[in-house]
Amino acid sequence: MQQLTVLVVDDDRITTAILSSMLDKYADNVIVASNGEEGLSLFKKYQPEIVLTDINMPRMGGLEMVEEIRKLDEHVKIAIFTNFENRDILLQAIKFGVNQFFSKPFEAKVFAQVIQPLCDDALEKKRIRAELKRQQNILHAINEMAYNFLRQPDWQTALYKELFLIKQASETSAVFIYENDETHESAKRLFAITSVPKVRGKKYIHYKKHHLMRWKKKLQKGEFVNGCMKDYDRSKQRILQAFKIDSLLILPIFVNDYWWGFLGIGNSDRQELTDTDIEMLSTVSSIIGSAINNKQNLQSLEMSSAVFEHTMDGVLITNAENRIVHVNDSFVAITGYQPREAIGKNPKLLKSGTHDKYFYKQMWEQLNKNGYWQGEITNRKKNGEIYIEWLSINTICNDKGEIENFIGIFSDVTHQRQDAQNHAYLATHDPLTGLSNRLLLNDRLEHAINHANRFDKCIAVIFCDLDNFKPINDTYGHSVGDEILKGVAESFKDILRKEDTICRFGGDEFVILIEELKSFDYLENILEKIQNISRTSFVIEGHPLSVGMSIGAALYPNDGATPEELLKRADSAMYKAKKSGKKSIPHFQKDPVICDSKPYTV
């Protein structure tokens, strides 16, 4: 029996009885009303697919009722019966959208010719509505699946519920999933939901043994399999019989372009699913593949996150607007900023003010051009401490090439830079006194000679040797001797210019380089100040101690043209001073030299 409801409206009970009897073979539900007002009320309540009505009735006529019904439903099938002698009534009925006309008395043959097309049209309309509703339900279930399913950390936990909703929405008899083994030779059933209790189908299928190689080849290519029991050979029919279904749609599931398994959707109807069904349900298999991929990605992400959180390097992630969205523990340890203090802020909260606008302009130009930047940058911690970091920045883009995030990874290299500076300092300075060592002296002396030669200048090299230092060292110990050396070094710094070089040349030997010597008087003044140091007592550990000093000097260009010659002749002059009583200041001179037109002679 067709699932049709027909409303019959007439004030004549004999007519309604005859029509109800004649409609028995066409409709499963016949509703009777005695006037237009009652008919309109019943139409609103039951929403019949067909309305048969007389025209002339008390309280509300047939045409008036038809006019009101059309306001509610433009597509319901309506037929009126009357004698049709009034042409105006006929035209008005056509205007209101009446589909068919027939007259009293009712002849079976004529009635069948009128009612059958109405029934066919109504059934088709009902089928289309039902199909649209089913498709809407499927789409709604798919949307819900996409929203809920992909957000579950464990896709298998949510799978049963989501597939059950898909089965209900699609009005199918069975939904199941098989996962391939590593070799793709067989597949294992993961889930099965059927309308028949305890029916779950085969637990394992072997593509070759069960003669499913054609299915396998199509699925591997990303194609679907769709058919009915009659379309398949016996081996494939057994698959359908195991699930108690007569038609089957199989859709491949791909995970990151890898054929993972398949989704099966079966029905007890002997009709294969439509192209629209296939298109919609293919989305389901894609969502399942994405969820599995998300799970695998989540596992990788959890591993990456563990590395991210526990690495010794600081890590910060910003959005496209360069606002911090995440930091790790090392970021907190290095900068002193807690996550709540950093998230939502611009990374410039670390800015130290050391770098100018051009530095940052160059950084952003390279980031935008190459997608990365790497280099050394000086930043400021929360407590105000300046630190040096080695920073790498990378851009993260979406599929459209639009920047979504920036990831900065940095390490505090302040100590390494300080160590490097210390190593460089120790390579050129005396560790005890902080004065230049021989290496730095030779470099500066060579530079001073080149400069003096180019600009016709004079320079002086002064060699100083402490007298009586060894007895003090032996008597009071090396620590006292070290304090004497540091005291002499500080005294040198007090009487000399910053641009002059003071060198601890050996154990108790010092060399002083005076560049751009303007006059011999200036040199004599310096030498006198140096000699006064030897007259100063040093109180070390409560002991008043004084050391003498032997001093010798040599001048460029008169006494030598190379660093070796000048040092050798200043040393020679210093030894001459020791022999002559340790308080004289001999100057090595092989010929007279004139500085600023003043004669310099021994």
XYZ file of C-alpha atoms in Angstrom:
602
model
C 0.000 0.000 0.000
C 1.334 3.382 -0.989
C 1.997 5.640 1.970
C -0.496 8.333 0.995
C -2.943 10.429 2.991
C -5.995 11.869 1.181
C -8.354 14.518 2.531
C -11.977 14.323 1.251
C -14.149 17.401 1.876
C -17.914 17.297 1.164
C -21.045 17.972 3.142
C -22.724 14.928 1.566
C -21.967 11.806 3.629
C -22.905 9.467 0.762
C -20.326 11.160 -1.488
C -17.586 10.948 1.141
C -18.406 7.261 1.747
C -18.206 6.470 -1.993
C -14.908 8.341 -2.385
C -13.403 6.686 0.712
C -14.196 3.292 -0.740
C -12.791 4.150 -4.178
C -9.588 5.542 -2.581
C -8.939 2.368 -0.637
C -6.593 0.978 -3.319
C -4.679 4.250 -3.661
C -4.202 5.557 -0.136
C -3.611 4.044 3.269
C -5.266 6.924 5.137
C -8.432 8.807 4.135
C -9.575 11.763 6.210
C -13.095 13.139 5.815
C -14.352 16.671 6.487
C -17.923 18.000 6.092
C -17.060 21.595 5.183
C -14.206 23.856 4.144
C -13.508 25.111 7.631
C -13.151 21.592 9.009
C -11.169 20.576 5.952
C -8.654 23.415 6.458
C -8.219 22.428 10.092
C -7.612 18.750 9.185
C -5.181 19.764 6.448
C -3.089 21.700 8.951
C -3.142 18.732 11.311
C -2.436 15.808 8.934
C -0.768 17.509 5.933
C -2.244 15.093 3.342
C -0.604 14.615 -0.046
C -3.936 14.882 -1.968
C -7.100 16.938 -1.346
C -10.465 16.065 -2.993
C -13.151 18.658 -2.380
C -16.585 19.799 -3.412
C -17.208 23.479 -4.129
C -20.518 24.325 -2.531
C -20.470 23.694 1.206
C -21.756 25.519 4.310
C -19.558 27.681 6.567
C -16.594 27.692 4.081
C -16.762 26.771 0.425
C -14.354 24.530 -1.411
C -12.612 27.270 -3.407
C -12.158 29.425 -0.321
C -10.577 26.460 1.428
C -8.336 25.770 -1.583
C -7.154 29.374 -1.536
C -6.158 29.066 2.139
C -4.475 25.686 1.589
C -2.379 27.093 -1.236
C -1.059 29.705 1.162
C 0.189 26.868 3.341
C 1.419 24.452 0.637
C 1.996 25.340 -2.998
C 2.683 21.728 -4.031
C -0.125 19.644 -2.522
C -2.270 17.920 -5.177
C -5.879 19.228 -5.270
C -8.877 17.966 -7.270
C -12.407 19.349 -7.160
C -15.643 17.667 -8.148
C -18.768 19.496 -9.242
C -21.056 19.808 -12.274
C -18.821 22.586 -13.747
C -21.760 24.426 -15.313
C -20.410 27.731 -13.930
C -17.453 28.802 -16.083
C -16.338 31.507 -13.632
C -15.987 28.952 -10.867
C -13.856 26.796 -13.142
C -11.539 29.696 -14.006
C -11.249 30.665 -10.357
C -10.329 27.071 -9.451
C -7.579 27.086 -12.081
C -6.350 30.405 -10.703
C -6.091 28.901 -7.194
C -3.970 26.025 -8.527
C -6.427 23.130 -8.693
C -4.692 20.198 -10.410
C -7.624 18.012 -11.553
C -11.380 18.143 -12.065
C -13.993 15.398 -12.132
C -17.755 15.406 -11.951
C -20.464 13.545 -10.130
C -21.530 10.807 -10.253
C -18.172 9.043 -9.943
C -17.377 6.422 -12.587
C -14.582 4.030 -11.631
C -12.717 4.322 -14.928
C -12.848 8.114 -15.045
C -11.984 8.328 -11.355
C -8.921 6.106 -11.884
C -7.748 8.315 -14.767
C -7.956 11.361 -12.484
C -6.640 9.961 -9.222
C -3.773 7.810 -10.543
C -1.653 10.752 -11.885
C -2.308 12.617 -8.680
C -1.115 9.641 -6.646
C 1.957 9.143 -8.824
C 2.903 12.812 -8.555
C 2.284 12.840 -4.795
C 4.328 9.695 -4.249
C 7.225 11.100 -6.294
C 7.040 14.340 -4.387
C 7.012 12.408 -1.103
C 9.957 10.287 -2.238
C 11.948 13.386 -3.200
C 11.140 15.032 0.104
C 12.152 11.917 2.006
C 15.379 11.670 0.006
C 16.164 15.339 0.591
C 15.465 14.889 4.264
C 17.697 11.821 4.368
C 20.469 13.696 2.591
C 20.080 16.616 4.975
C 20.347 14.182 7.872
C 23.508 12.701 6.364
C 25.044 16.132 5.883
C 24.113 17.099 9.423
C 25.649 13.891 10.766
C 28.794 14.507 8.692
C 29.054 18.059 10.019
C 28.646 16.818 13.570
C 31.224 14.125 12.894
C 33.711 16.645 11.526
C 33.151 18.918 14.516
C 33.279 16.253 17.246
C 35.277 13.412 15.761
C 38.377 15.331 14.708
C 38.610 16.982 18.119
C 38.827 13.697 19.990
C 42.372 12.804 21.075
C 41.502 9.129 20.491
C 39.573 8.673 17.233
C 38.588 5.075 18.031
C 36.748 6.157 21.190
C 34.415 8.443 19.236
C 34.139 6.286 16.116
C 31.284 3.987 17.203
C 28.979 6.871 18.173
C 29.680 8.849 15.008
C 29.218 5.837 12.699
C 25.960 4.956 14.460
C 24.679 8.472 13.705
C 25.805 8.129 10.078
C 23.981 4.793 9.807
C 20.787 6.325 11.186
C 20.979 9.376 8.948
C 21.673 7.394 5.781
C 18.954 4.848 6.677
C 21.275 1.963 5.884
C 21.479 -1.522 7.402
C 25.212 -1.875 8.109
C 28.320 0.281 8.549
C 31.764 -1.238 9.081
C 35.489 -0.441 8.891
C 38.421 -2.683 7.993
C 42.083 -1.815 8.539
C 44.775 -3.215 6.229
C 47.818 -5.020 7.517
C 51.276 -3.698 6.648
C 51.494 -5.810 3.486
C 47.981 -4.901 2.239
C 47.356 -8.619 1.762
C 44.569 -8.784 4.342
C 42.397 -6.516 6.489
C 40.984 -6.751 10.005
C 37.499 -5.592 11.012
C 37.705 -2.745 13.531
C 34.025 -1.778 13.814
C 30.684 -3.038 12.579
C 27.210 -1.675 13.295
C 24.284 -3.591 11.826
C 20.502 -3.576 12.075
C 20.493 -7.321 12.737
C 21.593 -8.180 16.304
C 24.886 -10.107 16.648
C 25.680 -9.821 12.940
C 29.227 -8.446 12.551
C 30.479 -9.952 9.279
C 33.897 -11.502 8.730
C 36.574 -10.629 11.295
C 39.346 -10.928 8.697
C 39.338 -10.785 4.936
C 42.183 -11.852 2.683
C 42.067 -10.020 -0.616
C 43.542 -12.862 -2.649
C 42.070 -15.881 -0.865
C 38.600 -14.346 -0.803
C 38.860 -13.311 -4.467
C 38.664 -9.578 -3.720
C 41.646 -8.455 -5.802
C 39.474 -6.363 -8.152
C 38.075 -4.516 -5.153
C 41.582 -4.058 -3.794
C 42.915 -2.571 -7.039
C 40.045 -0.085 -7.248
C 40.368 0.925 -3.613
C 44.138 1.389 -3.935
C 43.492 3.843 -6.764
C 41.079 5.798 -4.584
C 37.989 4.482 -6.409
C 34.804 3.185 -4.743
C 32.985 -0.134 -5.132
C 29.184 -0.020 -5.396
C 26.783 -2.787 -6.307
C 24.077 -5.292 -5.359
C 24.087 -8.967 -4.518
C 23.164 -9.875 -8.080
C 26.190 -7.993 -9.450
C 28.784 -10.102 -7.613
C 30.191 -13.608 -7.823
C 29.809 -16.073 -4.968
C 32.954 -15.033 -3.065
C 31.820 -11.445 -2.913
C 28.229 -12.414 -2.186
C 29.508 -14.140 0.959
C 30.773 -10.785 2.225
C 27.296 -9.286 1.807
C 25.608 -12.340 3.288
C 27.841 -12.138 6.364
C 26.432 -8.642 7.061
C 22.839 -9.548 6.038
C 22.770 -6.914 3.297
C 21.794 -6.908 -0.369
C 23.721 -3.848 -1.580
C 27.138 -2.552 -0.611
C 29.182 0.642 -1.059
C 32.898 0.420 -0.198
C 34.940 3.608 0.143
C 38.722 3.680 0.566
C 40.269 5.335 3.629
C 43.542 7.129 3.016
C 45.807 8.451 5.758
C 48.292 11.001 4.454
C 48.080 9.532 0.908
C 48.564 5.991 2.288
C 45.784 3.437 1.713
C 44.877 2.546 5.286
C 41.687 0.477 4.826
C 38.048 0.924 3.812
C 34.594 1.965 4.985
C 31.658 -0.279 4.057
C 28.020 0.880 3.978
C 25.362 -1.714 3.182
C 21.603 -1.865 2.831
C 18.975 -4.579 2.831
C 17.375 -3.035 -0.271
C 18.285 -4.612 -3.565
C 19.263 -1.241 -4.944
C 22.737 0.279 -4.946
C 23.345 3.664 -3.364
C 23.005 6.761 -5.546
C 25.775 9.030 -6.799
C 24.653 11.663 -4.295
C 24.987 9.124 -1.469
C 28.441 8.164 -2.670
C 29.562 11.781 -2.861
C 28.343 12.552 0.656
C 29.535 9.329 2.275
C 32.956 9.713 0.648
C 33.325 12.703 2.958
C 32.880 10.330 5.899
C 35.804 8.167 4.792
C 37.906 11.306 4.326
C 37.065 12.500 7.843
C 37.997 9.090 9.276
C 41.327 9.236 7.417
C 41.942 12.744 8.724
C 41.124 11.665 12.280
C 43.564 8.747 12.084
C 46.159 11.092 10.639
C 45.442 13.568 13.440
C 46.051 10.819 15.987
C 49.365 9.957 14.381
C 50.228 13.651 14.138
C 49.216 14.090 17.772
C 51.633 11.355 18.805
C 54.380 13.070 16.797
C 53.263 16.392 18.226
C 53.432 14.997 21.755
C 56.985 13.844 21.094
C 57.845 17.221 19.583
C 56.115 18.936 22.472
C 58.207 16.955 24.961
C 61.344 18.061 23.149
C 59.942 21.579 22.919
C 59.211 21.772 26.642
C 62.416 20.134 27.885
C 65.022 21.526 25.511
C 67.682 23.739 27.076
C 66.997 26.355 24.389
C 64.345 28.981 24.912
C 61.397 28.719 22.514
C 58.675 31.249 21.788
C 55.908 31.037 19.188
C 54.058 34.074 17.880
C 51.044 34.449 15.626
C 51.017 36.252 12.281
C 50.587 39.561 14.143
C 53.802 38.796 16.078
C 52.025 38.299 19.392
C 53.446 35.578 21.638
C 51.123 32.556 21.879
C 53.402 30.042 23.602
C 56.701 29.834 25.478
C 58.557 26.906 27.002
C 60.182 26.449 30.413
C 63.635 27.451 29.170
C 62.218 30.762 27.948
C 61.063 31.420 31.509
C 64.415 30.335 32.970
C 66.446 32.541 30.609
C 64.306 35.695 30.469
C 62.591 35.611 33.860
C 59.173 36.253 32.261
C 56.392 33.848 33.280
C 54.060 32.609 30.484
C 51.202 34.843 31.697
C 53.534 37.857 31.456
C 54.715 37.040 27.927
C 51.709 35.541 26.128
C 49.833 38.151 24.127
C 52.813 40.515 24.146
C 55.157 41.474 21.334
C 58.662 39.929 21.634
C 60.018 43.468 21.779
C 59.395 43.298 25.546
C 62.886 41.704 25.535
C 64.393 44.598 23.580
C 67.579 45.965 25.165
C 67.986 49.122 23.101
C 71.404 47.939 21.907
C 70.372 47.544 18.267
C 69.153 50.332 16.002
C 66.133 50.350 13.656
C 68.297 49.274 10.721
C 69.230 46.037 12.531
C 65.562 45.045 12.947
C 64.685 46.238 9.447
C 67.321 43.894 8.012
C 66.033 41.044 10.185
C 62.438 41.399 8.980
C 63.469 41.801 5.351
C 65.329 38.483 5.485
C 62.457 36.799 7.356
C 59.921 37.893 4.758
C 62.189 37.021 1.856
C 63.734 33.714 2.975
C 61.404 32.569 5.746
C 64.152 32.482 8.374
C 66.700 34.625 10.202
C 69.640 33.616 12.349
C 72.114 35.667 14.288
C 73.329 37.110 17.565
C 71.147 39.621 19.380
C 71.436 41.437 22.696
C 68.264 41.409 24.805
C 67.183 42.366 28.310
C 65.823 40.055 31.020
C 62.895 40.920 33.259
C 65.301 41.947 36.032
C 66.996 44.400 33.667
C 70.098 42.264 33.094
C 71.505 42.464 29.576
C 72.291 39.146 27.940
C 73.465 37.919 24.546
C 71.470 35.242 22.740
C 71.939 33.249 19.573
C 68.540 33.394 17.894
C 66.976 31.445 15.017
C 63.561 32.538 13.687
C 61.499 30.523 11.200
C 58.152 31.306 9.583
C 55.318 28.762 9.482
C 52.947 29.121 6.513
C 49.611 27.504 5.661
C 48.724 25.757 2.406
C 48.041 29.125 0.773
C 51.517 30.385 1.626
C 50.176 32.797 4.252
C 52.248 33.255 7.403
C 50.532 31.765 10.451
C 53.304 31.672 13.033
C 56.875 32.629 13.798
C 58.993 30.252 15.889
C 62.019 31.653 17.696
C 64.603 29.334 19.278
C 67.400 30.937 21.260
C 70.194 30.138 23.695
C 71.944 32.414 26.185
C 75.534 32.746 24.936
C 76.542 35.544 27.312
C 79.002 33.361 29.208
C 80.456 31.931 26.015
C 80.976 35.453 24.659
C 82.520 36.525 27.955
C 84.759 33.453 27.921
C 85.781 34.240 24.352
C 86.468 37.838 25.339
C 88.382 36.641 28.373
C 90.445 34.289 26.236
C 91.159 37.094 23.813
C 92.041 39.380 26.731
C 94.314 36.801 28.348
C 96.025 36.227 25.026
C 97.086 39.882 24.949
C 97.265 40.851 28.644
C 99.123 39.863 31.777
C 96.702 37.987 34.058
C 98.234 39.365 37.277
C 98.430 43.083 36.561
C 96.034 43.434 33.650
C 98.735 45.183 31.636
C 99.528 44.438 28.016
C 101.802 41.461 27.408
C 104.630 41.116 24.899
C 102.264 40.062 22.089
C 100.112 43.185 22.364
C 103.176 45.411 22.903
C 104.839 44.167 19.715
C 101.618 44.723 17.758
C 101.169 48.257 19.070
C 104.835 49.091 18.706
C 104.829 48.008 15.078
C 101.688 50.048 14.456
C 103.236 53.078 16.229
C 106.395 52.867 14.097
C 104.342 52.738 10.862
C 102.273 55.700 12.005
C 105.342 57.721 13.087
C 107.077 56.996 9.792
C 104.063 58.106 7.774
C 103.457 61.327 9.686
C 107.051 62.118 10.734
C 106.496 61.581 14.447
C 108.705 60.428 17.332
C 107.956 57.608 19.781
C 109.724 56.483 22.953
C 110.238 53.033 24.414
C 111.009 52.965 28.155
C 112.367 49.772 29.772
C 111.937 49.461 33.562
C 113.388 46.758 35.850
C 112.590 46.539 39.570
C 115.617 46.472 41.873
C 115.648 44.343 45.034
C 112.471 42.548 43.936
C 113.931 39.037 44.241
C 114.930 39.448 47.918
C 111.404 40.695 48.754
C 109.868 37.774 46.867
C 112.119 35.262 48.643
C 111.641 36.818 52.093
C 107.913 37.544 52.155
C 106.625 35.099 49.586
C 105.181 35.259 46.105
C 101.858 36.696 47.243
C 103.601 39.786 48.595
C 105.722 39.972 45.461
C 102.532 39.832 43.356
C 101.056 42.740 45.314
C 104.238 44.768 44.663
C 103.906 44.116 40.922
C 100.222 45.128 40.930
C 101.033 48.243 42.921
C 103.722 49.293 40.434
C 101.298 48.621 37.546
C 98.637 50.863 39.111
C 101.234 53.589 39.703
C 102.180 53.460 36.005
C 98.517 53.868 35.042
C 98.210 56.918 37.302
C 101.029 58.864 35.646
C 100.515 57.897 31.983
C 97.938 58.708 29.342
C 95.264 56.229 28.353
C 96.693 55.992 24.862
C 100.132 54.995 26.200
C 100.887 51.289 26.370
C 102.180 49.727 29.595
C 103.492 46.190 29.274
C 104.634 43.641 31.822
C 107.513 42.355 29.768
C 108.803 39.696 32.152
C 108.848 38.759 35.848
C 109.814 42.185 37.225
C 110.318 44.014 33.929
C 107.990 46.608 32.425
C 108.033 48.370 29.063
C 106.224 51.640 28.340
C 105.403 52.866 24.821
C 104.886 56.617 24.397
C 103.377 57.457 20.996
C 103.526 60.856 19.274
C 106.266 62.194 21.541
C 105.999 65.957 21.195
C 109.176 67.055 23.032
C 112.129 65.838 25.010
C 110.885 67.862 27.976
C 107.678 65.819 28.016
C 109.750 62.618 27.967
C 111.946 63.889 30.801
C 108.805 64.639 32.809
C 107.493 61.127 32.298
C 110.834 59.594 33.225
C 110.976 61.658 36.382
C 107.498 60.479 37.401
C 108.503 56.873 36.786
C 111.637 57.330 38.918
C 109.471 58.764 41.709
C 107.569 55.488 41.838
C 110.767 53.805 42.986
C 110.872 56.220 45.933
C 107.336 55.203 47.031
C 106.834 52.597 49.763
C 104.152 49.906 49.427
C 102.479 48.563 52.572
C 101.798 44.881 51.950
C 100.327 42.722 54.730
C 101.524 45.303 57.254
C 105.056 45.442 55.837
C 106.305 48.807 54.457
C 108.280 47.832 51.379
C 110.040 49.852 48.699
C 111.713 48.781 45.496
C 114.193 50.560 43.337
C 113.858 50.781 39.604
C 116.407 50.834 36.758
C 115.149 52.733 33.714
C 116.382 52.918 30.133
C 114.913 54.612 27.074
C 115.212 54.524 23.297
C 113.679 56.824 20.663
C 112.327 56.303 17.158
C 113.608 57.026 14.573
C 117.071 57.750 15.959
C 117.685 54.647 18.077
C 115.985 52.026 15.934
C 113.607 51.456 13.039
C 111.992 48.173 14.145
C 110.308 46.965 17.349
C 113.204 44.581 17.986
C 115.822 47.317 17.656
C 113.995 49.752 19.923
C 113.377 47.132 22.626
C 116.948 45.898 22.453
C 118.424 49.390 22.802
C 116.040 50.439 25.598
C 117.004 47.211 27.409
C 120.685 48.012 26.847
C 120.174 51.505 28.294
C 118.358 49.995 31.318
C 121.329 47.691 32.073
C 123.655 50.685 31.790
C 121.532 52.308 34.512
C 121.926 49.286 36.789
C 125.714 49.448 36.430
C 125.825 53.179 37.076
C 124.024 53.140 40.400
C 120.394 52.204 39.549
C 119.103 55.771 39.874
C 120.285 57.187 36.568
C 118.238 57.086 33.363
C 120.603 56.395 30.436
C 119.287 56.897 26.921
C 120.673 54.730 24.174
C 121.829 57.044 21.406
C 124.089 56.395 18.484
C 123.439 59.826 16.908
C 121.776 63.048 18.107
C 118.002 63.162 17.461
C 115.796 66.208 17.319
C 112.185 66.163 18.514
C 110.359 69.399 17.840
C 113.687 71.132 17.078
C 114.995 70.475 20.611
C 118.395 68.735 20.840
C 118.416 65.456 22.699
C 121.828 64.347 23.884
C 123.231 62.077 26.513
